[in-house]
Coordinates of C-alpha atoms and ligand atoms in Angstrom, one line a residue:
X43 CA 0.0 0.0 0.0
X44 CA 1.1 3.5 -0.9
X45 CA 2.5 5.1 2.3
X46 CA 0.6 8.4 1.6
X47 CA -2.4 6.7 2.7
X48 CA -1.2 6.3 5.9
X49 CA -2.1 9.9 6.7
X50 CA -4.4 10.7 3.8
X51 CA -7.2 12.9 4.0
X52 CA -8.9 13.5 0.8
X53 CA -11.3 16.2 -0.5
X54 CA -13.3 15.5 -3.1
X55 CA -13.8 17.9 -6.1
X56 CA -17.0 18.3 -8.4
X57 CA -15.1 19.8 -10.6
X58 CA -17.9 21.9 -12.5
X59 CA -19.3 23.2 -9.1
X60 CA -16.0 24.5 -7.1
X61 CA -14.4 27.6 -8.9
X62 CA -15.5 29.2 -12.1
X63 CA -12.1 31.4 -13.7
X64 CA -13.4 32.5 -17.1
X65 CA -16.9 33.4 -16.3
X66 CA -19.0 31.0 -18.6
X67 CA -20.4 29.6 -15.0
X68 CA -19.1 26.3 -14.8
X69 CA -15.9 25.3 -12.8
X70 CA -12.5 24.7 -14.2
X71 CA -9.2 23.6 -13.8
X72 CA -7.1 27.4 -13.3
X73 CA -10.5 27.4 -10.9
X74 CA -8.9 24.0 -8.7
X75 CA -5.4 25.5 -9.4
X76 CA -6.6 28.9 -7.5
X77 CA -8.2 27.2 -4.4
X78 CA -5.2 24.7 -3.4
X79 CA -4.4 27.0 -1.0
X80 CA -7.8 26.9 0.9
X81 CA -8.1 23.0 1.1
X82 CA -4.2 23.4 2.2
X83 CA -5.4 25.4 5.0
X84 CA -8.1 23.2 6.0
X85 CA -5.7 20.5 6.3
X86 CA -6.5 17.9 3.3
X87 CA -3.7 16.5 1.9
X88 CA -5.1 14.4 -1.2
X89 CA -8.1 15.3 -3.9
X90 CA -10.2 13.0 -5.3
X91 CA -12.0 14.9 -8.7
X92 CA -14.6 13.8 -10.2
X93 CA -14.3 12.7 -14.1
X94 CA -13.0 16.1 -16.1
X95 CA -12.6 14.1 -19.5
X96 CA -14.2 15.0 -22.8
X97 CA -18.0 14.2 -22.4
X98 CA -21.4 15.4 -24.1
X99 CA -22.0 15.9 -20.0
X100 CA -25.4 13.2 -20.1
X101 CA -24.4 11.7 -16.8
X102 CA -22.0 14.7 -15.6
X103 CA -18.9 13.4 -17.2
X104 CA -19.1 10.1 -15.9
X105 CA -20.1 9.4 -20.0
X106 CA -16.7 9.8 -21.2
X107 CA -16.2 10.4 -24.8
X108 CA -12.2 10.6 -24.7
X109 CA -10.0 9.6 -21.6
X110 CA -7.0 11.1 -22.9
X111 CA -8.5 14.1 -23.3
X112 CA -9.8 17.1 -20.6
X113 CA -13.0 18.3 -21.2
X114 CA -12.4 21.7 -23.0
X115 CA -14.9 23.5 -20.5
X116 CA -12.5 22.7 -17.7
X117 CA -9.1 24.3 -19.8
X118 CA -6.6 21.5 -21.4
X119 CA -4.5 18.7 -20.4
X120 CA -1.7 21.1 -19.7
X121 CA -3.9 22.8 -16.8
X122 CA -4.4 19.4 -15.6
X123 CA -0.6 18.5 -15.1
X124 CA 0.1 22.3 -13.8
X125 CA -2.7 20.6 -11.1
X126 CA -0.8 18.2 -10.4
X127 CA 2.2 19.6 -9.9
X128 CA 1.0 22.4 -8.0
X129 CA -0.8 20.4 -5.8
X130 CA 2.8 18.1 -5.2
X131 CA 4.2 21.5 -4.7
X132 CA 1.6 21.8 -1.4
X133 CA 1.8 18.3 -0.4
X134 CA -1.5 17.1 -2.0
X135 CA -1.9 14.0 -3.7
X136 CA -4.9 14.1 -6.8
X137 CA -6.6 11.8 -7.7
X138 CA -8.7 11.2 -11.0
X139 CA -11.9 9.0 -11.6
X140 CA -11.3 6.0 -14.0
X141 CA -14.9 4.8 -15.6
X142 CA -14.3 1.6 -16.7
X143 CA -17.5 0.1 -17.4
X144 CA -18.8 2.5 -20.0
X145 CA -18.3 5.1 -21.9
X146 CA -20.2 7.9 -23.6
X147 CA -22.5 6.8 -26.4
X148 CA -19.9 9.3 -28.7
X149 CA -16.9 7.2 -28.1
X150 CA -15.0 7.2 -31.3
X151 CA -14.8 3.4 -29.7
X152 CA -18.4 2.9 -29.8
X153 CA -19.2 4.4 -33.6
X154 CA -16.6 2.0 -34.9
X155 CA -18.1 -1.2 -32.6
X156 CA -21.7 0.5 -34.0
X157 CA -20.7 -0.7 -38.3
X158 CA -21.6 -3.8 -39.8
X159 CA -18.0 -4.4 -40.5
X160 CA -16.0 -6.1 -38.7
X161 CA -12.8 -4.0 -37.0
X162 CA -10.8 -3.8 -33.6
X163 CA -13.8 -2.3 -32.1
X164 CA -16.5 -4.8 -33.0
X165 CA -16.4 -6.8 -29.3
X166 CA -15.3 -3.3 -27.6
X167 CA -18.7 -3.3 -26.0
X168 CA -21.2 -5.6 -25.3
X169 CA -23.8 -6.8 -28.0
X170 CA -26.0 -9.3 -28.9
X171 CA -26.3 -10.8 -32.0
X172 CA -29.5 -9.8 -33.3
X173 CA -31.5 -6.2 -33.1
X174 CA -35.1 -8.3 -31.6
X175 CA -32.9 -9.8 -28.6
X176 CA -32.4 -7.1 -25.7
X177 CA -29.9 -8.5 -22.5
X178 CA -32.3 -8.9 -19.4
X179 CA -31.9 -10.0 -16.4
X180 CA -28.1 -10.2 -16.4
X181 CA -26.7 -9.2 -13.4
X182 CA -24.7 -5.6 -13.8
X183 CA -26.7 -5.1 -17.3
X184 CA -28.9 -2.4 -17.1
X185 CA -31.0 -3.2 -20.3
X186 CA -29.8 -2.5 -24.0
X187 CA -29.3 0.0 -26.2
X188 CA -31.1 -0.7 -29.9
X189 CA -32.0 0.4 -32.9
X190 CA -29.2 3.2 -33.6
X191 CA -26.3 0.7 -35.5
X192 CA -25.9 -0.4 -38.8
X193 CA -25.6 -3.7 -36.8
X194 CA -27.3 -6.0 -36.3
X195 CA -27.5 -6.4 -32.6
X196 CA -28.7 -4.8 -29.2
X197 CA -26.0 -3.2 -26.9
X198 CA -25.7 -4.1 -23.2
X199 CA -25.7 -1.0 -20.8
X200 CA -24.3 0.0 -17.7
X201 CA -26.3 3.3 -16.5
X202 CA -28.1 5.5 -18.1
X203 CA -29.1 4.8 -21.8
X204 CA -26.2 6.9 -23.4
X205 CA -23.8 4.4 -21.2
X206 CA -23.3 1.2 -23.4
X207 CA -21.1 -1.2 -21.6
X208 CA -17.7 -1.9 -22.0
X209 CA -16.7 -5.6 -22.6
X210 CA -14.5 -7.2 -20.2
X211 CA -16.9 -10.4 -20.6
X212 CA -19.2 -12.7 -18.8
X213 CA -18.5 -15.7 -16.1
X214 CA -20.8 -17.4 -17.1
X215 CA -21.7 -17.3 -20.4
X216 CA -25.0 -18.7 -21.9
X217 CA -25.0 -17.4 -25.6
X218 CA -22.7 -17.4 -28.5
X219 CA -22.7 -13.5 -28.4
X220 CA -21.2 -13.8 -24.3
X221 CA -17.5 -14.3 -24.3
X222 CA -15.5 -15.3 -21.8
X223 CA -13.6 -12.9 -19.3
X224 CA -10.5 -14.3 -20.8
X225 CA -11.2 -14.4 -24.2
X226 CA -9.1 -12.0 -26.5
X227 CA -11.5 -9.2 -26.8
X228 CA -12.2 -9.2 -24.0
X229 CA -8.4 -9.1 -22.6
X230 CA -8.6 -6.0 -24.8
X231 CA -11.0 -4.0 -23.5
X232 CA -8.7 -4.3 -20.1
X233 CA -6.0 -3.5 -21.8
X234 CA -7.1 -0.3 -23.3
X235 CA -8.1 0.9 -20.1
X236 CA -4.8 0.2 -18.5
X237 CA -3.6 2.2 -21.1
X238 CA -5.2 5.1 -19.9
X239 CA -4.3 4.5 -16.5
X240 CA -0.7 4.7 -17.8
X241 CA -1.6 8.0 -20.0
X242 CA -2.5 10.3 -16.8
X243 CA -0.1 8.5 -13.8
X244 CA 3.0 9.6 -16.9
X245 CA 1.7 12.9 -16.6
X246 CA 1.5 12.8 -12.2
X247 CA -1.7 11.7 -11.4
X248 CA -1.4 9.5 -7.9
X249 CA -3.8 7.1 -8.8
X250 CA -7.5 6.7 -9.6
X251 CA -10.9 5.9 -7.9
X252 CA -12.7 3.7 -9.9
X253 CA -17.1 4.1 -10.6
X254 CA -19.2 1.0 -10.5
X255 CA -15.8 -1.2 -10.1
X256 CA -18.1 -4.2 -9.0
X257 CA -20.0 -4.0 -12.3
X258 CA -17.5 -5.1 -15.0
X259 CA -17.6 -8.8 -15.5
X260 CA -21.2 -9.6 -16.5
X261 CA -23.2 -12.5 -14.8
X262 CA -20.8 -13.0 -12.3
X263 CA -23.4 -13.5 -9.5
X264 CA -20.3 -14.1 -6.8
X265 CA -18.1 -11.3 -8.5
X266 CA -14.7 -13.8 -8.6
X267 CA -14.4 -12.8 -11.5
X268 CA -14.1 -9.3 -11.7
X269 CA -12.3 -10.0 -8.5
X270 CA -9.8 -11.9 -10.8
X271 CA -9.9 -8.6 -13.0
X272 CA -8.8 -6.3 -10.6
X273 CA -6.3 -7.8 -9.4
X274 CA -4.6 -8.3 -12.6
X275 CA -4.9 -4.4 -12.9
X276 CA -3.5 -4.2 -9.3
X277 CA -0.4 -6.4 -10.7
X278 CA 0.2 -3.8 -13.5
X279 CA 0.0 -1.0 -10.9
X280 CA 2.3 -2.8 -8.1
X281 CA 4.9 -3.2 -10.8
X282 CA 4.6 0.0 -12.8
X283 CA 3.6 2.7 -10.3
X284 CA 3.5 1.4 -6.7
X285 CA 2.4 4.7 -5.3
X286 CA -0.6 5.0 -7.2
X287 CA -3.5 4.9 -4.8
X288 CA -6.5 2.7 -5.9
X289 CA -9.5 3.6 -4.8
X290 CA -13.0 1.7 -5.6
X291 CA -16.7 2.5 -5.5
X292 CA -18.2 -1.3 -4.4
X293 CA -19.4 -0.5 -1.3
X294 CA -18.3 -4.3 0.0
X295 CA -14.9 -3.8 1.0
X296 CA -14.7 -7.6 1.8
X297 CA -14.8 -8.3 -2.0
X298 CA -13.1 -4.9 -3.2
X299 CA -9.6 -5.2 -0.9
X300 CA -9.2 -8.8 -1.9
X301 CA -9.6 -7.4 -5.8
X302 CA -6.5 -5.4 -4.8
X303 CA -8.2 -1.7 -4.2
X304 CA -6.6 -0.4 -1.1
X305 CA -9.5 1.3 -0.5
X306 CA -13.1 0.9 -0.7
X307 CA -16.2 3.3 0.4
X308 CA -18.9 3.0 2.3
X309 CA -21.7 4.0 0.6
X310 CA -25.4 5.2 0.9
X311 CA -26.6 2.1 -1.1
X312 CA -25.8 -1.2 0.1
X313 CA -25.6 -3.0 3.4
X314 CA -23.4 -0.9 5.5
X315 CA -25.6 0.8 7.2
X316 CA -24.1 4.3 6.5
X317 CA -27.1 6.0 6.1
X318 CA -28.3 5.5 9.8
X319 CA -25.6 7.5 10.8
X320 CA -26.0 10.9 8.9
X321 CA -29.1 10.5 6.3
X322 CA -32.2 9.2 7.9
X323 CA -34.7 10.9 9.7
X324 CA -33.5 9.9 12.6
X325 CA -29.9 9.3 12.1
X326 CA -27.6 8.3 14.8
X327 CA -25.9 11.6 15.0
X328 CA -28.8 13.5 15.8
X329 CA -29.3 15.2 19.0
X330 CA -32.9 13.7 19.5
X331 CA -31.0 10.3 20.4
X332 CA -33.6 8.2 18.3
X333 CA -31.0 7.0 15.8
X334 CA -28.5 4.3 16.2
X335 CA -25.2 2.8 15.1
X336 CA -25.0 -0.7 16.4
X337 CA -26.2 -2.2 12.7
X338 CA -23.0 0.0 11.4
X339 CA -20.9 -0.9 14.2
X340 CA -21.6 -4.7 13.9
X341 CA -21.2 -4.5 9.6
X342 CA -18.2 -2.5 10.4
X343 CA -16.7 -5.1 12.8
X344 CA -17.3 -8.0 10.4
X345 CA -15.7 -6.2 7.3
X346 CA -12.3 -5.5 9.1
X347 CA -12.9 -9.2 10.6
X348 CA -13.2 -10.6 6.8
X349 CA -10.4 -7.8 5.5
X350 CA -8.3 -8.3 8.6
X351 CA -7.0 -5.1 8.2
X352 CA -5.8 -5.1 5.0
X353 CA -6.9 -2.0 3.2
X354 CA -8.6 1.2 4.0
X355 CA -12.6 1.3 4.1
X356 CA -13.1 5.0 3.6
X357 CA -16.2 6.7 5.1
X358 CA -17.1 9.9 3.4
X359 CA -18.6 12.6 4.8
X360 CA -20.8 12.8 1.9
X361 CA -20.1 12.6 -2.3
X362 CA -22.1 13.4 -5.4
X363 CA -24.3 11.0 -5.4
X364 CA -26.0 11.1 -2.2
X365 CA -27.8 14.2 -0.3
X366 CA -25.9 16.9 1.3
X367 CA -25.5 16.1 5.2
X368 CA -27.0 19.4 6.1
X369 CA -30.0 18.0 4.8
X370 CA -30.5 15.9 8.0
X371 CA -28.2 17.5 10.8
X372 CA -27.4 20.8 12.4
X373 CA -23.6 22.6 12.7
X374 CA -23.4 21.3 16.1
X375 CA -24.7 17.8 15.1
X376 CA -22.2 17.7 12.2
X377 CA -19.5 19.0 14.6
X378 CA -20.0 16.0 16.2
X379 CA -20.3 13.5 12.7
X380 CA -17.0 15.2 11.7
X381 CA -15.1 14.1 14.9
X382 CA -16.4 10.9 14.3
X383 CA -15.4 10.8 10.7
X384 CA -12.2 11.9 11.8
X385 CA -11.2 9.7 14.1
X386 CA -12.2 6.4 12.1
X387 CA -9.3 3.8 10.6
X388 CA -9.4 4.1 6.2
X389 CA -9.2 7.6 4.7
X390 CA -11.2 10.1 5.3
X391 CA -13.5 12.1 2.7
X392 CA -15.1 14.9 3.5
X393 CA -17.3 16.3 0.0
X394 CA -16.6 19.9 -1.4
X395 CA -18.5 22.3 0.7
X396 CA -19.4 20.0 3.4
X397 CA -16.8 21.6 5.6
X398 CA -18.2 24.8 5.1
X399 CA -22.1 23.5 5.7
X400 CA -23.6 23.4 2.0
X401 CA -26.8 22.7 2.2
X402 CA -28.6 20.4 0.4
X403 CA -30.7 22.7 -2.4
X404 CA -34.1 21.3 -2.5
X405 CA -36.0 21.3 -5.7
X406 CA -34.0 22.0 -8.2
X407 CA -34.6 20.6 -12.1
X408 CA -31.9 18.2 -13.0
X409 CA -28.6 19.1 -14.6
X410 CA -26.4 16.7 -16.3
X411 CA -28.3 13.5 -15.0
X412 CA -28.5 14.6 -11.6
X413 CA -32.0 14.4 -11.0
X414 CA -32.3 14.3 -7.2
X415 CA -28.6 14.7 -6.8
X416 CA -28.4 18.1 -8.2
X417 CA -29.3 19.6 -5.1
X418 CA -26.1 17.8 -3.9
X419 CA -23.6 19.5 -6.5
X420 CA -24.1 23.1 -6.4
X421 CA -21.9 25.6 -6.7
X422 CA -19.5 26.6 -4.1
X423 CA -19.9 29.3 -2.1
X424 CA -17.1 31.2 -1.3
X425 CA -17.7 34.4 0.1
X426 CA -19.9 37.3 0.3
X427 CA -19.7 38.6 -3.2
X428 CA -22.1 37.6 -6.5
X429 CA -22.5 34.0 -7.2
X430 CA -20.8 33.6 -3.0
X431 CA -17.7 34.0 -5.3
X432 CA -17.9 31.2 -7.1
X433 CA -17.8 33.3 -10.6
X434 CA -18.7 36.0 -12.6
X435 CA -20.8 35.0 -14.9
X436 CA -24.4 36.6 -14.7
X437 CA -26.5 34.3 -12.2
X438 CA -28.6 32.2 -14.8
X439 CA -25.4 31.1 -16.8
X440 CA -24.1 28.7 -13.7
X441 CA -24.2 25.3 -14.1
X442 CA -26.6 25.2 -10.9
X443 CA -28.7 27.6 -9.4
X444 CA -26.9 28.0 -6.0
X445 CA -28.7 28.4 -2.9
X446 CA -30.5 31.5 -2.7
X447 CA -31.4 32.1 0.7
X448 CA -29.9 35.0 2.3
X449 CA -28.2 33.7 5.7
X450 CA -26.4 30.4 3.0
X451 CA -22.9 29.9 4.5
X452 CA -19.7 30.7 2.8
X453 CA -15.9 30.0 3.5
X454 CA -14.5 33.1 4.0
X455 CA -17.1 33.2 6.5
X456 CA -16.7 30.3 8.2
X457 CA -12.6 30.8 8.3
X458 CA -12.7 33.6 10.2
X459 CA -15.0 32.7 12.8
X460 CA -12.9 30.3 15.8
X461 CA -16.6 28.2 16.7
X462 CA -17.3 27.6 12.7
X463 CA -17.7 23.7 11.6
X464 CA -14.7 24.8 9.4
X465 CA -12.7 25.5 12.4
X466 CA -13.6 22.4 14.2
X467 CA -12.6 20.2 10.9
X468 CA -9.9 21.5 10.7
X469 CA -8.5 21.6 14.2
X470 CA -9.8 17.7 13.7
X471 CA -7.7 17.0 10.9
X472 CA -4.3 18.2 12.4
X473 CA -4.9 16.6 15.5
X474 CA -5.1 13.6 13.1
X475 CA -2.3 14.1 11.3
X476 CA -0.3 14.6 14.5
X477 CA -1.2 11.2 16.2
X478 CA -0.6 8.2 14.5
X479 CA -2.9 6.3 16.6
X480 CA -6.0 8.1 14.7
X481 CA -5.0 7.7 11.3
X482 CA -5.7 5.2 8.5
X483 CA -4.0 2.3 9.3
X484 CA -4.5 2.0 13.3
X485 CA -6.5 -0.6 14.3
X486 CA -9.9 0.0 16.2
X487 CA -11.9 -2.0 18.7
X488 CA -15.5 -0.6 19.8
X489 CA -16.1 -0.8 23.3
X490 CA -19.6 0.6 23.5
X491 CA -21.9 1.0 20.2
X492 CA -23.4 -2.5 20.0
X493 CA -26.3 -2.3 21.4
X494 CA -29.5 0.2 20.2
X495 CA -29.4 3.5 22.2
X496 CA -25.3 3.0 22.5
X497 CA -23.3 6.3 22.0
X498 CA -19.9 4.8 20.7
X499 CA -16.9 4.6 22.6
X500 CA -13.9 3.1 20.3
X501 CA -10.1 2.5 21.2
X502 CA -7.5 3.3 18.1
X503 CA -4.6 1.4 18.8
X504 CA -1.1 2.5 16.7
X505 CA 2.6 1.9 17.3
X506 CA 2.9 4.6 18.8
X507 CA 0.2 4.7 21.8
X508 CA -3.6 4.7 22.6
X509 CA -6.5 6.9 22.2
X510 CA -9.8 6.5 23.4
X511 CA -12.7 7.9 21.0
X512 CA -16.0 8.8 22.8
X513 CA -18.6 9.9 20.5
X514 CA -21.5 11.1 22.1
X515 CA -24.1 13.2 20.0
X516 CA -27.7 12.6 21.7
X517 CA -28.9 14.9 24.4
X518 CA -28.3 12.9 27.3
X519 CA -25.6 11.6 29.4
X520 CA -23.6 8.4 30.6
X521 CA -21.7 7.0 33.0
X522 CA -20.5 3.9 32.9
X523 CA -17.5 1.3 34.5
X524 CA -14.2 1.2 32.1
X525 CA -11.4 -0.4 33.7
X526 CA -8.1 -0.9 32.5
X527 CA -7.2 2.6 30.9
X528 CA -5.5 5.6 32.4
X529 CA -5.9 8.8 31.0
X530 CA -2.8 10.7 29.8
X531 CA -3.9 13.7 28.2
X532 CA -6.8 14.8 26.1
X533 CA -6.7 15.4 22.3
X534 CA -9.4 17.0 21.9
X535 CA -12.8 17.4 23.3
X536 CA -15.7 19.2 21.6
X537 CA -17.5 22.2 23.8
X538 CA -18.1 19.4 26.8
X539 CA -15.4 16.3 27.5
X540 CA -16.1 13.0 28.5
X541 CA -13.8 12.2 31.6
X542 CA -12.3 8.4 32.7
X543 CA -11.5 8.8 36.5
X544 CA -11.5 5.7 39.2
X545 CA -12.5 3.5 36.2
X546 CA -15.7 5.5 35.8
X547 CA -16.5 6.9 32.0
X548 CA -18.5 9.6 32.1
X549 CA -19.9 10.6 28.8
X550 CA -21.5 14.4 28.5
X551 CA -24.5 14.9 26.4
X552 CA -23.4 15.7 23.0
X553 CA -19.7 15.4 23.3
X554 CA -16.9 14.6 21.2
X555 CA -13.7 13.6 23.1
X556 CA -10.5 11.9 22.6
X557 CA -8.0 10.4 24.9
X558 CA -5.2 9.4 25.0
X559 CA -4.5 6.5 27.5
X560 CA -2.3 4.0 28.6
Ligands
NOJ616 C1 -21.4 6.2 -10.0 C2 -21.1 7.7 -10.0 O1 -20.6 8.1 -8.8 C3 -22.4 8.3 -10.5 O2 -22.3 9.7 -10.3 C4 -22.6 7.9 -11.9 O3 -23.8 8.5 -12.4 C5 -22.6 6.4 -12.1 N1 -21.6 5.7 -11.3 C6 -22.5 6.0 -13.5 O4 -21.2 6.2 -13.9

């Protein structure tokens, strides 16, 4: 595993929604450039950007039309290594996002694999052999794509309808038109995107997360064999460019660490339960104390059981794809989350804007495929001038309206002020990055979160010492008996801190504390 990752904390970047620097009211590259500073200052030390490739922008660039090439709207390919070495120049890793399992519908890949005749391209994608059979009910095949070739076939899709699938094969294949995940074509299709991989870690990129990584091989009800896949790709990277970071979207880290990702998320699908914690209406970190964590703490247990602490699972803080955490708690709640998020084993990832309270804008018409995400990817708000700084372009030209109401939070704002969620964040993050014991690769053992009603009380144990966590956001207190620990100093404690004298815990109401102990 990279070392980086040890201490990484990443931010991640819509790229189209953080700084707009030619005023046609859609975020850019020179825009990225021009804010390192700021995510310097809060204290990340790795980006994670969304895809900024040549697109027609159906599903926000995560269509890609040409992955050797930046989408003009956010500058060149030269902007995109002056990133990267800019960000070195700071200490900040980046990270781009590699969409393997489909491309855009425009793909100069796809119109060749579209003609009646035969060339390099013809098995690029998924098809069937006749125009009246659609693909249903294979597992990651999201229907077909007909009727727009001179071919004679339907095409298998991954997403949305302008997403035709990539062909890295089937497990188990059941028609003539299925090949095998090791058959030629198929072995091409990986190649090709290896390839790419190559193209941008040449140019200084540190490594890639990866969309829908579970989704490649189709029919693979067990995923062993895009499991196989993976780790092929994590071969290439081991023995070409060991510091690349690797970084999936799964959401089963059992399955995605033993493909070779170092990382996998959590996610707001699946069965982590994630979204108890921050997205329900009565998530755990709500004050109300209605919410719980001990389904999270019990999946969380059994994936570093099955991992055994091999690989990161990263718990974001939010991403593009799920609804601001404004949406369902308070500063002082979030406070709270953040401290929690903080002090968790894997990477951090805390979303664009979440540090500075973004709300979730409610109601907005889709952009880009968005749909009830949009609200999720508005722009940045900066400061106190037009657009909250953001650009300069005239209000209705930005890609999304931004939130409108009058008090809406904005980092210049939030800097200055010593009791801001920023301010907490980022006095979390160096107190992270200044104890070993809290970072990525500690282990962790809960002592209190596995029952319902349970605040969570969690020990983080590194080579170099101890620290208690003690998380406790409802409005009530606890006491309780925890022998074996003394205390040594605190780390940090919210407003209130939990205390451990005479082997007696007591937990404030809505406290965040860490301690170090022996
Ligand atoms: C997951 C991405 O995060 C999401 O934004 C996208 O729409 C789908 N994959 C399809 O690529």
């Amino acid at each position: 595993m990279p070392k980086w990752l040890d201490n990484a904390v990443f931010y991640e970047i819509y790229p189209q929604s953080f700084q707009d620097s030619n005023a046609d009211g859609i975020g850019d590259l020179p825009g990225i450039i021009r804010r390192l500073d700021y995510i310097k200052d809060l204290g990340c030390n790795a980006l994670w950007i969304n895809p900024c490739f040549d697109s027609p922008f159906n599903d926000a660039g995560y269509d890609v039309a040409d992955y050797k090439k930046v989408a003009p709207r956010y500058g060149t390919n030269e902007d995109l290594i002056l990133l990267f070495s800019q960000a070195h120049k700071r200490g900040i890793k980046v990270i781009l996002d590699l969409v393997p399992g489909h491309t855009s519908a425009q793909h100069p890949w796809f119109v060749e694999s579209m003609k009646c005749e035969k060339n390099e391209y013809t098995h690029r994608y998924i098809w069937t052999d006749s125009i009246w059979k659609g693909i249903e009910n294979v597992s990651s095949v999201l229907g077909s794509l007909r009727g727009i070739s001179d071919r004679d076939g339907s095409c298998a899709l991954n997403f949305f309808t302008s997403q035709p699938a990539l062909n890295y094969g089937f497990a188990n294949p059941t028609e003539s038109w299925q090949l095998p995940a090791d058959a030629p074509e198929a072995l091409a299709t990986r190649e090709a995107m290896k390839d790419v991989m190559r193209f941008w870690l040449a140019l200084g990129c540190d490594g890639f997360r990866v969309d829908m990584a579970f989704s490649l091989v189709k029919n693979d009800p067990d995923e062993k064999e895009t499991i196989a896949l993976w780790q092929d790709f994590r071969k290439f990277l081991d023995a070409e460019y060991p510091e690349a970071a690797f970084l999936s979207e799964w959401g089963a880290p059992d399955k995605a660490l033993r493909a070779g990702f170092h990382m996998d998320f959590l996610l707001h699908v699946g069965p982590s339960h994630y979204p108890e914690l921050f997205r329900t209406k009565t998530p755990f970190f709500s004050r109300k104390g209605t919410g719980n964590a001990h389904e999270f703490v019990a999946y969380y247990e059994e994936a570093r059981r099955i991992t055994g602490g091999k690989g990161l699972i990263c718990i974001p803080s939010g991403n593009h794809d799920m609804c601001r955490i404004a949406r369902h708690l308070d500063t002082e709640e979030r406070k709270i989350a953040f401290a929690f998020l903080l002090s968790m084993p894997g990477a951090p990832f805390i979303y664009y804007g979440d540090e500075v309270g973004l709300r979730h804008v409610e109601n907005l018409i889709s952009v880009e495929g968005g749909y009830d995400r949009t609200g999720a990817r508005t722009p940045m708000q900066w400061d106190s001038s037009p657009n909250a700084g953001f650009s300069s372009a005239s209000p209705e030209k930005l890609y999304i309206c931004q939130d409108s109401s009058p008090d809406r939070p904005n980092a210049e704002r939030e800097r200055t002020n010593t009791e801001s969620l920023f301010t907490e964040i980022q006095r979390l993050i160096t107190i992270r990055q200044k104890n070993e014991p809290l970072q990525s690769n500690a282990d962790i053992k809960f002592l209190l979160g596995h029952k319902k009603g349970d605040p969570l009380v969690y020990l983080r144990s590194g080579v170099s010492g101890k620290v208690l966590c003690v998380i406790n956001p409802a409005a009530k207190s606890f006491t309780l008996q925890l022998p074996g620990f003394t205390v040594k100093d605190t780390l940090y404690s919210g407003i209130v801190s939990a205390t451990l004298a005479k082997e007696s815990l007591f937990i404030p109401a809505e406290s965040a504390t860490f301690l170090m102990v022996d």
